[in-house]
mmCIF file of C-alpha atoms in Angstrom:
data_model
loop_
_atom_site.group_PDB
_atom_site.id
_atom_site.type_symbol
_atom_site.label_atom_id
_atom_site.label_comp_id
_atom_site.label_asym_id
_atom_site.label_seq_id
_atom_site.Cartn_x
_atom_site.Cartn_y
_atom_site.Cartn_z
ATOM 1 C CA MET A 67 -13.601 26.406 -15.315
ATOM 2 C CA SER A 68 -10.243 27.674 -13.899
ATOM 3 C CA GLU A 69 -7.487 26.636 -15.138
ATOM 4 C CA PRO A 70 -6.338 25.581 -11.214
ATOM 5 C CA GLN A 71 -9.696 24.795 -10.525
ATOM 6 C CA LEU A 72 -9.284 21.996 -13.865
ATOM 7 C CA VAL A 73 -6.193 20.794 -11.847
ATOM 8 C CA GLU A 74 -7.741 19.937 -8.823
ATOM 9 C CA HIS A 75 -10.695 17.954 -11.568
ATOM 10 C CA PHE A 76 -8.217 16.635 -12.705
ATOM 11 C CA PHE A 77 -6.735 15.120 -9.206
ATOM 12 C CA ARG A 78 -9.270 14.179 -7.974
ATOM 13 C CA HIS A 79 -10.700 12.044 -11.749
ATOM 14 C CA GLU A 80 -7.447 11.056 -12.656
ATOM 15 C CA TYR A 81 -5.075 11.010 -10.020
ATOM 16 C CA GLY A 82 -6.437 7.404 -9.305
ATOM 17 C CA ARG A 83 -6.682 6.374 -12.579
ATOM 18 C CA LEU A 84 -3.096 6.967 -13.592
ATOM 19 C CA VAL A 85 -1.562 5.770 -10.647
ATOM 20 C CA ALA A 86 -3.610 2.784 -11.945
ATOM 21 C CA VAL A 87 -2.309 2.354 -15.164
ATOM 22 C CA LEU A 88 1.184 2.970 -14.921
ATOM 23 C CA LEU A 89 1.353 0.715 -11.956
ATOM 24 C CA ARG A 90 0.010 -2.264 -14.092
ATOM 25 C CA ARG A 91 2.447 -1.648 -16.000
ATOM 26 C CA VAL A 92 5.200 -1.336 -13.170
ATOM 27 C CA GLY A 93 4.773 -3.284 -10.750
ATOM 28 C CA ALA A 94 3.171 -2.848 -6.901
ATOM 29 C CA GLU A 95 6.784 -2.619 -5.982
ATOM 30 C CA HIS A 96 7.596 0.732 -7.903
ATOM 31 C CA LEU A 97 4.156 2.429 -6.332
ATOM 32 C CA ASP A 98 6.760 5.310 -4.201
ATOM 33 C CA GLN A 99 8.302 6.051 -8.208
ATOM 34 C CA VAL A 100 4.534 6.438 -9.700
ATOM 35 C CA GLU A 101 3.308 8.248 -7.052
ATOM 36 C CA ASP A 102 5.860 11.186 -7.427
ATOM 37 C CA ALA A 103 6.027 10.671 -11.109
ATOM 38 C CA VAL A 104 2.218 11.471 -10.605
ATOM 39 C CA GLN A 105 2.439 14.975 -8.248
ATOM 40 C CA VAL A 106 4.757 15.045 -11.042
ATOM 41 C CA ALA A 107 2.144 15.742 -13.673
ATOM 42 C CA LEU A 108 0.022 17.769 -11.555
ATOM 43 C CA VAL A 109 2.269 20.917 -10.130
ATOM 44 C CA GLN A 110 4.045 20.676 -13.636
ATOM 45 C CA ALA A 111 -0.026 21.014 -14.984
ATOM 46 C CA LEU A 112 -1.051 23.968 -12.047
ATOM 47 C CA GLU A 113 2.619 25.232 -13.790
ATOM 48 C CA SER A 114 1.912 24.930 -17.085
ATOM 49 C CA TRP A 115 -1.842 24.793 -17.938
ATOM 50 C CA VAL A 116 -2.042 28.450 -16.594
ATOM 51 C CA LEU A 117 0.820 29.839 -18.330
ATOM 52 C CA ARG A 118 -0.114 28.418 -21.519
ATOM 53 C CA GLY A 119 -3.518 27.659 -21.439
ATOM 54 C CA THR A 120 -4.794 23.516 -21.109
ATOM 55 C CA PRO A 121 -3.844 21.451 -23.778
ATOM 56 C CA LYS A 122 -6.026 19.757 -26.174
ATOM 57 C CA ASN A 123 -5.558 16.113 -24.838
ATOM 58 C CA PRO A 124 -4.812 16.911 -20.453
ATOM 59 C CA SER A 125 -5.366 13.312 -19.645
ATOM 60 C CA ALA A 126 -3.157 12.172 -22.299
ATOM 61 C CA TRP A 127 -0.547 15.419 -21.681
ATOM 62 C CA LEU A 128 -0.497 13.894 -17.724
ATOM 63 C CA TYR A 129 0.389 10.837 -18.228
ATOM 64 C CA ARG A 130 3.373 12.134 -21.013
ATOM 65 C CA VAL A 131 4.662 13.773 -18.271
ATOM 66 C CA ALA A 132 3.914 11.472 -15.361
ATOM 67 C CA HIS A 133 5.685 8.531 -18.209
ATOM 68 C CA ASN A 134 8.809 10.658 -18.628
ATOM 69 C CA SER A 135 9.345 11.581 -14.702
ATOM 70 C CA LEU A 136 9.169 7.520 -13.587
ATOM 71 C CA ILE A 137 11.481 6.710 -16.867
ATOM 72 C CA GLY A 138 13.834 8.680 -14.962
ATOM 73 C CA ALA A 139 13.296 8.155 -11.529
ATOM 74 C CA LEU A 140 13.451 3.961 -12.674
ATOM 75 C CA ARG A 141 16.812 5.053 -14.611
ATOM 76 C CA GLN A 142 18.601 6.415 -11.873
ATOM 77 C CA GLN A 143 17.720 2.707 -9.580
ATOM 78 C CA GLY A 144 20.159 0.871 -11.996
ATOM 79 C CA ASN A 145 19.727 -2.522 -13.056
ATOM 80 C CA GLN A 146 16.071 -1.195 -14.356
ATOM 81 C CA GLN A 147 16.816 -1.634 -17.941
ATOM 82 C CA ARG A 148 14.310 -4.585 -19.009
ATOM 83 C CA LEU A 149 11.115 -2.999 -17.352
ATOM 84 C CA LEU A 150 12.536 0.380 -19.052
ATOM 85 C CA ASP A 151 12.183 -1.623 -22.600
ATOM 86 C CA GLN A 152 9.105 -2.635 -21.927
ATOM 87 C CA PHE A 153 7.637 0.194 -20.605
ATOM 88 C CA LEU A 154 8.926 2.675 -23.065
ATOM 89 C CA ALA A 155 7.657 1.493 -26.705
ATOM 90 C CA PRO A 156 4.109 1.716 -25.834
ATOM 91 C CA VAL A 157 3.511 5.518 -24.085
ATOM 92 C CA GLU A 158 2.563 7.849 -27.292
ATOM 93 C CA SER A 159 0.084 5.316 -28.514
ATOM 94 C CA GLU A 160 -1.164 4.725 -24.889
ATOM 95 C CA ALA A 161 -0.693 8.806 -24.264
ATOM 96 C CA SER A 162 -3.150 9.897 -27.711
ATOM 97 C CA ALA A 163 -5.151 6.691 -26.088
ATOM 98 C CA ILE A 164 -5.453 8.227 -22.703
ATOM 99 C CA THR A 165 -8.759 11.064 -22.662
ATOM 100 C CA THR A 166 -12.017 11.628 -20.713
ATOM 101 C CA ASP A 167 -13.935 11.529 -24.305
ATOM 102 C CA ASP A 168 -12.981 8.791 -25.114
ATOM 103 C CA GLN A 169 -15.337 6.295 -24.280
ATOM 104 C CA GLN A 170 -13.358 3.399 -24.638
ATOM 105 C CA ALA A 171 -10.150 4.665 -23.197
ATOM 106 C CA GLN A 172 -12.337 5.635 -20.155
ATOM 107 C CA GLU A 173 -13.071 2.052 -20.239
ATOM 108 C CA ARG A 174 -9.445 0.807 -19.964
ATOM 109 C CA GLY A 175 -8.871 3.473 -16.988
ATOM 110 C CA ASP A 176 -11.955 1.946 -14.976
ATOM 111 C CA GLU A 177 -10.589 -1.545 -15.611
ATOM 112 C CA ASP A 178 -6.722 -0.746 -14.084
ATOM 113 C CA MET A 179 -8.407 1.383 -10.715
ATOM 114 C CA LEU A 180 -10.407 -1.971 -10.496
ATOM 115 C CA CYS A 181 -7.327 -4.244 -10.788
ATOM 116 C CA MET A 182 -5.132 -2.066 -8.174
ATOM 117 C CA LEU A 183 -8.428 -1.832 -5.720
ATOM 118 C CA PHE A 184 -8.050 -5.962 -6.165
ATOM 119 C CA VAL A 185 -4.769 -5.244 -5.483
ATOM 120 C CA SER A 186 -4.472 -3.760 -2.576
ATOM 121 C CA CYS A 187 -7.105 -5.335 -0.393
ATOM 122 C CA ASP A 188 -4.697 -7.768 0.590
ATOM 123 C CA LYS A 189 -5.657 -10.953 2.179
ATOM 124 C CA ASP A 190 -2.914 -10.289 4.629
ATOM 125 C CA LEU A 191 -3.860 -7.085 5.026
ATOM 126 C CA PRO A 192 -5.672 -6.454 8.042
ATOM 127 C CA LEU A 193 -9.465 -4.257 5.548
ATOM 128 C CA GLU A 194 -8.943 -1.287 8.134
ATOM 129 C CA SER A 195 -5.416 -0.725 5.845
ATOM 130 C CA SER A 196 -6.825 -1.827 2.398
ATOM 131 C CA LEU A 197 -9.449 0.716 3.426
ATOM 132 C CA VAL A 198 -6.712 4.306 3.684
ATOM 133 C CA PHE A 199 -4.609 2.064 0.932
ATOM 134 C CA ALA A 200 -7.558 2.734 -1.673
ATOM 135 C CA LEU A 201 -8.720 5.978 -0.196
ATOM 136 C CA LYS A 202 -5.671 7.657 -0.898
ATOM 137 C CA THR A 203 -3.272 6.499 -3.639
ATOM 138 C CA LEU A 204 -6.354 5.815 -6.095
ATOM 139 C CA CYS A 205 -9.467 8.106 -4.784
ATOM 140 C CA GLY A 206 -7.249 11.099 -3.979
ATOM 141 C CA PHE A 207 -8.437 11.225 -0.212
ATOM 142 C CA SER A 208 -6.106 13.063 2.122
ATOM 143 C CA VAL A 209 -5.177 11.851 4.823
ATOM 144 C CA PRO A 210 -8.160 14.097 7.939
ATOM 145 C CA GLU A 211 -10.795 12.860 5.252
ATOM 146 C CA ILE A 212 -9.911 9.564 5.600
ATOM 147 C CA ALA A 213 -9.944 9.669 10.004
ATOM 148 C CA GLN A 214 -12.677 11.395 8.940
ATOM 149 C CA ARG A 215 -14.728 8.721 7.217
ATOM 150 C CA LEU A 216 -13.651 5.605 9.168
ATOM 151 C CA LEU A 217 -13.428 8.004 11.908
ATOM 152 C CA LYS A 218 -10.553 7.200 12.897
ATOM 153 C CA THR A 219 -7.357 9.634 14.628
ATOM 154 C CA GLU A 220 -4.358 10.945 12.019
ATOM 155 C CA ALA A 221 -2.027 9.287 13.974
ATOM 156 C CA ASN A 222 -3.913 5.824 13.341
ATOM 157 C CA VAL A 223 -4.456 6.231 8.655
ATOM 158 C CA TYR A 224 -1.138 7.316 8.552
ATOM 159 C CA LYS A 225 0.051 3.944 10.693
ATOM 160 C CA ARG A 226 -1.903 1.768 8.370
ATOM 161 C CA LEU A 227 -1.081 3.743 5.140
ATOM 162 C CA SER A 228 2.749 3.110 5.618
ATOM 163 C CA ARG A 229 2.162 -0.161 6.779
ATOM 164 C CA ALA A 230 0.173 -0.899 3.503
ATOM 165 C CA ARG A 231 2.172 0.343 0.947
ATOM 166 C CA GLN A 232 4.994 -1.032 2.580
ATOM 167 C CA ARG A 233 2.779 -4.493 2.105
ATOM 168 C CA LEU A 234 1.825 -4.071 -1.181
ATOM 169 C CA GLY A 235 5.246 -2.952 -2.952
ATOM 170 C CA GLN A 236 6.577 -6.320 -1.744
ATOM 171 C CA HIS A 237 4.511 -8.561 -4.723
ATOM 172 C CA ARG A 238 3.927 -8.714 -8.080
ATOM 173 C CA GLU A 239 0.821 -9.186 -8.498
ATOM 174 C CA LEU A 240 -0.745 -6.319 -10.482
ATOM 175 C CA ARG A 241 1.815 -7.963 -13.475
ATOM 176 C CA ASP A 242 1.864 -11.290 -12.836
ATOM 177 C CA GLY A 243 -2.540 -11.345 -12.576
ATOM 178 C CA LEU A 244 -5.242 -12.119 -10.639
ATOM 179 C CA THR A 245 -6.757 -14.684 -10.176
ATOM 180 C CA ALA A 246 -10.317 -16.157 -9.782
ATOM 181 C CA GLU A 247 -8.907 -17.015 -5.940
ATOM 182 C CA HIS A 248 -7.992 -13.613 -6.020
ATOM 183 C CA TYR A 249 -11.021 -12.071 -6.865
ATOM 184 C CA SER A 250 -13.350 -13.862 -4.482
ATOM 185 C CA ASP A 251 -11.745 -13.160 -1.667
ATOM 186 C CA ARG A 252 -10.606 -10.009 -2.588
ATOM 187 C CA LEU A 253 -14.693 -9.180 -3.281
ATOM 188 C CA PRO A 254 -15.758 -7.876 0.808
ATOM 189 C CA ALA A 255 -13.135 -5.123 0.749
ATOM 190 C CA VAL A 256 -12.946 -3.982 -2.330
ATOM 191 C CA GLN A 257 -17.175 -3.892 -2.222
ATOM 192 C CA GLN A 258 -16.132 -1.881 1.040
ATOM 193 C CA VAL A 259 -14.147 0.823 -0.603
ATOM 194 C CA ILE A 260 -16.363 1.342 -3.614
ATOM 195 C CA TYR A 261 -18.829 1.932 -1.021
ATOM 196 C CA ALA A 262 -17.078 4.475 1.236
ATOM 197 C CA LEU A 263 -16.086 6.087 -2.223
ATOM 198 C CA PHE A 264 -19.450 6.546 -2.654
ATOM 199 C CA SER A 265 -20.097 7.324 1.221
ATOM 200 C CA GLU A 266 -17.347 9.988 0.142
ATOM 201 C CA GLY A 267 -19.282 12.092 -2.468
ATOM 202 C CA TYR A 268 -23.179 11.375 -0.584
ATOM 203 C CA LEU A 269 -22.392 13.188 2.712
ATOM 204 C CA SER A 270 -18.300 14.155 2.500
ATOM 205 C CA SER A 271 -16.644 15.082 4.966
ATOM 206 C CA HIS A 272 -14.445 17.961 2.661
ATOM 207 C CA PRO A 273 -15.063 21.522 4.784
ATOM 208 C CA ASP A 274 -15.698 23.110 2.053
ATOM 209 C CA SER A 275 -18.209 19.850 0.049
ATOM 210 C CA ALA A 276 -20.774 18.823 1.723
ATOM 211 C CA ILE A 277 -22.568 17.020 -1.423
ATOM 212 C CA ARG A 278 -19.102 15.288 -4.417
ATOM 213 C CA ALA A 279 -20.696 13.749 -6.927
ATOM 214 C CA GLU A 280 -18.130 13.191 -9.132
ATOM 215 C CA LEU A 281 -17.557 9.950 -6.158
ATOM 216 C CA CYS A 282 -20.506 8.989 -5.920
ATOM 217 C CA ASP A 283 -20.238 8.750 -10.256
ATOM 218 C CA GLU A 284 -17.189 7.321 -9.633
ATOM 219 C CA ALA A 285 -18.052 4.709 -6.453
ATOM 220 C CA ILE A 286 -21.527 3.543 -9.634
ATOM 221 C CA ARG A 287 -18.782 2.999 -12.463
ATOM 222 C CA LEU A 288 -16.659 0.539 -9.930
ATOM 223 C CA ALA A 289 -19.476 -0.953 -8.756
ATOM 224 C CA LYS A 290 -20.988 -1.641 -12.257
ATOM 225 C CA MET A 291 -17.292 -3.532 -13.443
ATOM 226 C CA LEU A 292 -18.146 -5.358 -10.270
ATOM 227 C CA SER A 293 -21.144 -6.446 -11.250
ATOM 228 C CA GLU A 294 -20.532 -7.046 -14.884
ATOM 229 C CA HIS A 295 -17.056 -9.157 -14.817
ATOM 230 C CA PRO A 296 -17.638 -13.327 -14.064
ATOM 231 C CA ALA A 297 -15.753 -13.363 -10.970
ATOM 232 C CA THR A 298 -17.308 -10.880 -9.153
ATOM 233 C CA GLN A 299 -20.609 -10.604 -10.498
ATOM 234 C CA THR A 300 -22.860 -12.498 -6.809
ATOM 235 C CA PRO A 301 -25.862 -11.040 -5.421
ATOM 236 C CA ASP A 302 -23.684 -8.758 -3.350
ATOM 237 C CA SER A 303 -22.081 -6.790 -5.936
ATOM 238 C CA LEU A 304 -25.619 -6.129 -7.255
ATOM 239 C CA ALA A 305 -27.369 -4.662 -3.864
ATOM 240 C CA LEU A 306 -23.868 -2.773 -3.984
ATOM 241 C CA LEU A 307 -25.643 -0.922 -6.855
ATOM 242 C CA ALA A 308 -29.200 -1.218 -6.347
ATOM 243 C CA LEU A 309 -28.480 0.534 -3.507
ATOM 244 C CA MET A 310 -25.745 4.013 -4.551
ATOM 245 C CA HIS A 311 -28.859 4.075 -7.749
ATOM 246 C CA LEU A 312 -30.973 4.652 -5.251
ATOM 247 C CA HIS A 313 -29.204 6.848 -3.194
ATOM 248 C CA ARG A 314 -27.359 8.769 -6.422
ATOM 249 C CA ALA A 315 -31.255 9.032 -7.234
ATOM 250 C CA ARG A 316 -32.179 12.183 -4.759
ATOM 251 C CA LEU A 317 -28.407 13.821 -4.932
ATOM 252 C CA SER A 318 -30.032 16.970 -6.665
ATOM 253 C CA ALA A 319 -32.537 17.432 -4.227
ATOM 254 C CA ARG A 320 -30.800 17.047 -1.171
ATOM 255 C CA CYS A 321 -29.359 20.702 -1.733
ATOM 256 C CA SER A 322 -31.884 23.914 -1.088
ATOM 257 C CA ASP A 323 -30.952 26.668 -4.344
ATOM 258 C CA ASP A 324 -29.250 28.512 -1.978
ATOM 259 C CA GLY A 325 -26.644 25.086 -0.947
ATOM 260 C CA ALA A 326 -27.964 23.758 2.266
ATOM 261 C CA LEU A 327 -28.206 20.729 3.001
ATOM 262 C CA LEU A 328 -31.859 19.747 3.388
ATOM 263 C CA LEU A 329 -33.670 16.323 5.823
ATOM 264 C CA LEU A 330 -35.054 13.822 3.709
ATOM 265 C CA GLU A 331 -39.148 15.371 4.022
ATOM 266 C CA GLU A 332 -37.812 19.025 3.533
ATOM 267 C CA GLN A 333 -37.358 17.725 -0.070
ATOM 268 C CA ASP A 334 -38.866 17.689 -3.265
ATOM 269 C CA ARG A 335 -39.289 14.199 -4.306
ATOM 270 C CA GLN A 336 -40.597 15.851 -8.057
ATOM 271 C CA HIS A 337 -36.505 16.270 -8.828
ATOM 272 C CA TRP A 338 -35.187 12.535 -7.325
ATOM 273 C CA ASP A 339 -34.438 11.341 -10.615
ATOM 274 C CA LYS A 340 -36.995 8.936 -11.547
ATOM 275 C CA TYR A 341 -34.451 6.393 -14.099
ATOM 276 C CA ARG A 342 -32.367 6.273 -11.270
ATOM 277 C CA ILE A 343 -34.280 4.659 -9.100
ATOM 278 C CA ALA A 344 -36.133 2.771 -11.578
ATOM 279 C CA GLN A 345 -32.281 1.497 -12.557
ATOM 280 C CA GLY A 346 -31.750 0.930 -9.256
ATOM 281 C CA LEU A 347 -35.071 -1.417 -8.514
ATOM 282 C CA GLN A 348 -34.148 -3.465 -11.145
ATOM 283 C CA TYR A 349 -30.703 -4.043 -9.917
ATOM 284 C CA LEU A 350 -32.119 -4.373 -6.096
ATOM 285 C CA ALA A 351 -34.486 -6.974 -8.181
ATOM 286 C CA ALA A 352 -31.450 -9.402 -10.057
ATOM 287 C CA SER A 353 -30.035 -9.581 -6.469
ATOM 288 C CA ALA A 354 -31.838 -11.550 -5.331
ATOM 289 C CA SER A 355 -30.992 -14.645 -7.451
ATOM 290 C CA GLY A 356 -29.157 -16.255 -5.106
ATOM 291 C CA SER A 357 -29.451 -17.865 -1.445
ATOM 292 C CA SER A 358 -26.371 -15.025 0.420
ATOM 293 C CA LEU A 359 -27.891 -11.847 2.251
ATOM 294 C CA SER A 360 -25.932 -8.718 2.484
ATOM 295 C CA ARG A 361 -25.939 -5.939 4.528
ATOM 296 C CA TYR A 362 -26.219 -4.154 0.821
ATOM 297 C CA HIS A 363 -29.371 -5.843 0.091
ATOM 298 C CA ALA A 364 -31.078 -4.565 3.801
ATOM 299 C CA GLU A 365 -29.395 -0.984 2.754
ATOM 300 C CA ALA A 366 -31.624 -1.171 -0.799
ATOM 301 C CA ALA A 367 -35.340 -2.035 0.368
ATOM 302 C CA ILE A 368 -34.553 1.162 2.944
ATOM 303 C CA ALA A 369 -33.554 3.271 0.106
ATOM 304 C CA ALA A 370 -35.985 1.546 -1.502
ATOM 305 C CA GLU A 371 -38.842 2.125 0.559
ATOM 306 C CA HIS A 372 -37.848 5.834 0.837
ATOM 307 C CA CYS A 373 -37.953 6.011 -2.733
ATOM 308 C CA LEU A 374 -41.564 4.134 -2.997
ATOM 309 C CA ALA A 375 -43.021 6.501 -0.939
ATOM 310 C CA PRO A 376 -45.488 9.139 -2.278
ATOM 311 C CA SER A 377 -44.430 11.719 0.980
ATOM 312 C CA PHE A 378 -42.113 11.205 4.057
ATOM 313 C CA GLU A 379 -45.214 11.055 6.578
ATOM 314 C CA GLN A 380 -46.486 8.199 3.971
ATOM 315 C CA THR A 381 -43.056 6.028 4.732
ATOM 316 C CA ARG A 382 -43.751 2.280 4.919
ATOM 317 C CA TRP A 383 -41.398 3.378 8.224
ATOM 318 C CA ASP A 384 -42.942 -0.586 9.449
ATOM 319 C CA ARG A 385 -40.869 -1.924 6.356
ATOM 320 C CA ILE A 386 -37.899 0.714 7.284
ATOM 321 C CA VAL A 387 -37.906 -0.752 10.971
ATOM 322 C CA GLU A 388 -37.662 -4.046 10.258
ATOM 323 C CA ASN A 389 -35.441 -3.926 7.003
ATOM 324 C CA TYR A 390 -32.658 -1.884 9.791
ATOM 325 C CA GLU A 391 -33.523 -5.966 11.979
ATOM 326 C CA LEU A 392 -32.483 -7.426 9.335
ATOM 327 C CA LEU A 393 -29.351 -5.157 9.714
ATOM 328 C CA ASN A 394 -28.518 -5.207 12.293
ATOM 329 C CA HIS A 395 -28.532 -8.793 12.108
ATOM 330 C CA VAL A 396 -26.005 -9.637 8.966
ATOM 331 C CA ALA A 397 -23.806 -6.208 10.084
ATOM 332 C CA PRO A 398 -23.701 -5.543 13.641
ATOM 333 C CA SER A 399 -23.110 -1.370 13.563
ATOM 334 C CA ALA A 400 -23.418 1.091 16.661
ATOM 335 C CA LEU A 401 -24.260 2.948 13.266
ATOM 336 C CA HIS A 402 -27.455 1.410 12.167
ATOM 337 C CA GLN A 403 -28.928 0.786 15.931
ATOM 338 C CA ILE A 404 -28.402 4.906 15.230
ATOM 339 C CA ASN A 405 -30.339 5.209 12.719
ATOM 340 C CA GLN A 406 -32.969 2.750 13.587
ATOM 341 C CA ALA A 407 -34.265 4.932 16.747
ATOM 342 C CA LEU A 408 -35.058 7.174 14.416
ATOM 343 C CA ALA A 409 -37.366 4.448 11.989
ATOM 344 C CA LEU A 410 -39.348 3.349 15.591
ATOM 345 C CA ALA A 411 -39.433 7.471 16.253
ATOM 346 C CA GLU A 412 -41.814 7.381 13.111
ATOM 347 C CA ARG A 413 -42.640 4.358 12.862
ATOM 348 C CA ASP A 414 -44.154 4.996 16.792
ATOM 349 C CA ASN A 415 -42.688 7.607 18.858
ATOM 350 C CA PRO A 416 -39.911 9.301 19.655
ATOM 351 C CA ALA A 417 -40.360 7.997 23.174
ATOM 352 C CA VAL A 418 -39.557 4.694 21.617
ATOM 353 C CA GLY A 419 -36.562 5.797 19.576
ATOM 354 C CA LEU A 420 -34.941 7.513 22.545
ATOM 355 C CA ALA A 421 -35.266 3.906 24.655
ATOM 356 C CA HIS A 422 -34.357 2.464 21.710
ATOM 357 C CA LEU A 423 -30.970 4.569 21.568
ATOM 358 C CA GLU A 424 -30.520 4.296 25.075
ATOM 359 C CA ALA A 425 -30.545 0.727 24.919
ATOM 360 C CA HIS A 426 -27.513 0.018 22.844
ATOM 361 C CA GLU A 427 -24.134 2.016 24.774
ATOM 362 C CA PRO A 428 -22.042 3.401 21.833
ATOM 363 C CA PRO A 429 -18.749 3.079 21.595
ATOM 364 C CA SER A 430 -16.023 5.178 22.488
ATOM 365 C CA TRP A 431 -15.152 6.053 19.663
ATOM 366 C CA LEU A 432 -18.704 7.246 17.961
ATOM 367 C CA GLN A 433 -19.674 8.711 21.894
ATOM 368 C CA GLN A 434 -17.435 11.168 20.032
ATOM 369 C CA SER A 435 -19.013 12.068 16.615
ATOM 370 C CA TYR A 436 -21.502 14.527 15.942
ATOM 371 C CA GLN A 437 -23.960 11.014 14.170
ATOM 372 C CA TRP A 438 -24.517 9.647 17.899
ATOM 373 C CA ALA A 439 -24.352 12.602 19.390
ATOM 374 C CA ALA A 440 -26.949 15.017 16.820
ATOM 375 C CA VAL A 441 -29.249 12.050 17.120
ATOM 376 C CA LYS A 442 -29.421 11.764 20.501
ATOM 377 C CA ALA A 443 -30.053 15.372 20.645
ATOM 378 C CA ASP A 444 -33.037 15.562 18.416
ATOM 379 C CA LEU A 445 -34.453 12.603 20.368
ATOM 380 C CA LEU A 446 -34.103 14.138 23.524
ATOM 381 C CA LEU A 447 -35.490 17.646 22.109
ATOM 382 C CA ARG A 448 -38.619 15.452 21.011
ATOM 383 C CA THR A 449 -39.488 13.510 23.801
ATOM 384 C CA GLY A 450 -39.199 17.350 26.137
ATOM 385 C CA GLU A 451 -36.276 17.573 27.006
ATOM 386 C CA ALA A 452 -34.526 20.239 25.671
ATOM 387 C CA GLU A 453 -31.935 21.200 28.509
ATOM 388 C CA GLN A 454 -31.169 17.575 29.076
ATOM 389 C CA ALA A 455 -30.300 17.873 24.860
ATOM 390 C CA LYS A 456 -27.935 20.575 25.092
ATOM 391 C CA PRO A 457 -24.388 19.356 26.230
ATOM 392 C CA TYR A 458 -25.772 17.211 22.825
ATOM 393 C CA ILE A 459 -26.797 19.342 20.244
ATOM 394 C CA GLN A 460 -23.054 21.817 21.349
ATOM 395 C CA GLN A 461 -21.159 18.168 20.982
ATOM 396 C CA ALA A 462 -23.168 17.893 17.553
ATOM 397 C CA LEU A 463 -22.247 21.608 16.392
ATOM 398 C CA GLU A 464 -18.853 21.396 17.834
ATOM 399 C CA ASN A 465 -17.491 17.734 16.015
ATOM 400 C CA ALA A 466 -19.778 18.545 12.189
ATOM 401 C CA PRO A 467 -17.077 17.451 9.533
ATOM 402 C CA SER A 468 -18.242 21.327 7.347
ATOM 403 C CA LYS A 469 -19.924 24.363 7.154
ATOM 404 C CA ALA A 470 -23.032 22.540 5.262
ATOM 405 C CA VAL A 471 -23.614 20.048 7.990
ATOM 406 C CA ARG A 472 -23.591 23.082 11.068
ATOM 407 C CA GLN A 473 -25.257 24.049 8.772
ATOM 408 C CA LEU A 474 -28.137 21.295 8.784
ATOM 409 C CA LEU A 475 -27.697 20.570 12.269
ATOM 410 C CA ASN A 476 -28.450 24.059 13.813
ATOM 411 C CA ARG A 477 -31.336 24.703 12.018
ATOM 412 C CA ARG A 478 -32.549 21.789 12.773
ATOM 413 C CA LEU A 479 -31.147 21.457 17.009
ATOM 414 C CA GLN A 480 -32.108 24.718 17.350
ATOM 415 C CA SER A 481 -35.541 25.360 16.154
#
């Protein structure tokens, strides 16, 4: 890995943890200064490591630079001496402990990250604003990536980000501590953030990276912490973890040798991770211990059916259709209707799937997406309506978020 690639690696993996660690020390009211300090550290790393080589402990190097930059910013503000006294003392021991090779340090960083997720999911903020803030500030996503993932305009994302930053800078929960009520009230929003992080890894909106396994693994680590924390160890958290393990198990088979994305029916199931499938099934069984039923239960049940099927043709499509009906009951969504239409096409025939799709008018935001256009085109082609499919094929190809997705759609729809 080249030095610039290593900096990018740390930007994606360590940015959120570094922001979280520093905010736990100085409070969310200093968010601007913390983000500036982290950016300074990354820029200096790009300049220094190329010339002098990568330091022995890159994470600790970044922490020291960010820490020192933050001290300078706080001193310029004045009236911050007590905060500085608290902040200065532990820097050497804390920096020396921060290393990607130290499992305990990794866990401490994840704990800070998880705490920041709960802080960012302020109940006085709209859920989408919390999602935008968490994905941008803690996960290192760009505004265009967030807009693509949440099906929003970039202007809307900037607006929500500004409001979230203003709101979160007004309270001191990071230093005062989170209560049991905070964890309970904000858990659904935190689960959605973690799932959005996983989804971006599983099928990325990044133009150059269709799959980003490191984001999936980061989301699984955070979800595992939810499943083990006394305040968040709920059936929903276990179902979310089950869902992500079952999807992660198929990740290595989703690309061909030349890097092209593969459809489910094209994948070599021998390459699916059997250990992860077993883990997912165990977590799914554990999630049935309570009386609640969430979207994650239904989605995990669908993923389990795919993982247990000996082949695409032998998939129990009747079970999958039933679970999509359940999913649409507990979490109504136009996107779920799209997937149910595809399942109906496999269980019955493409005409039934097309009838289901056309019976549910998609909202305006979905009509402009590649997902709806691609499914509509696919079902029209499979029912022999090639001429009607043409505009939807064009729309799907034009709106595809990456080259890899465009190539997949082109192969599927143009064939």
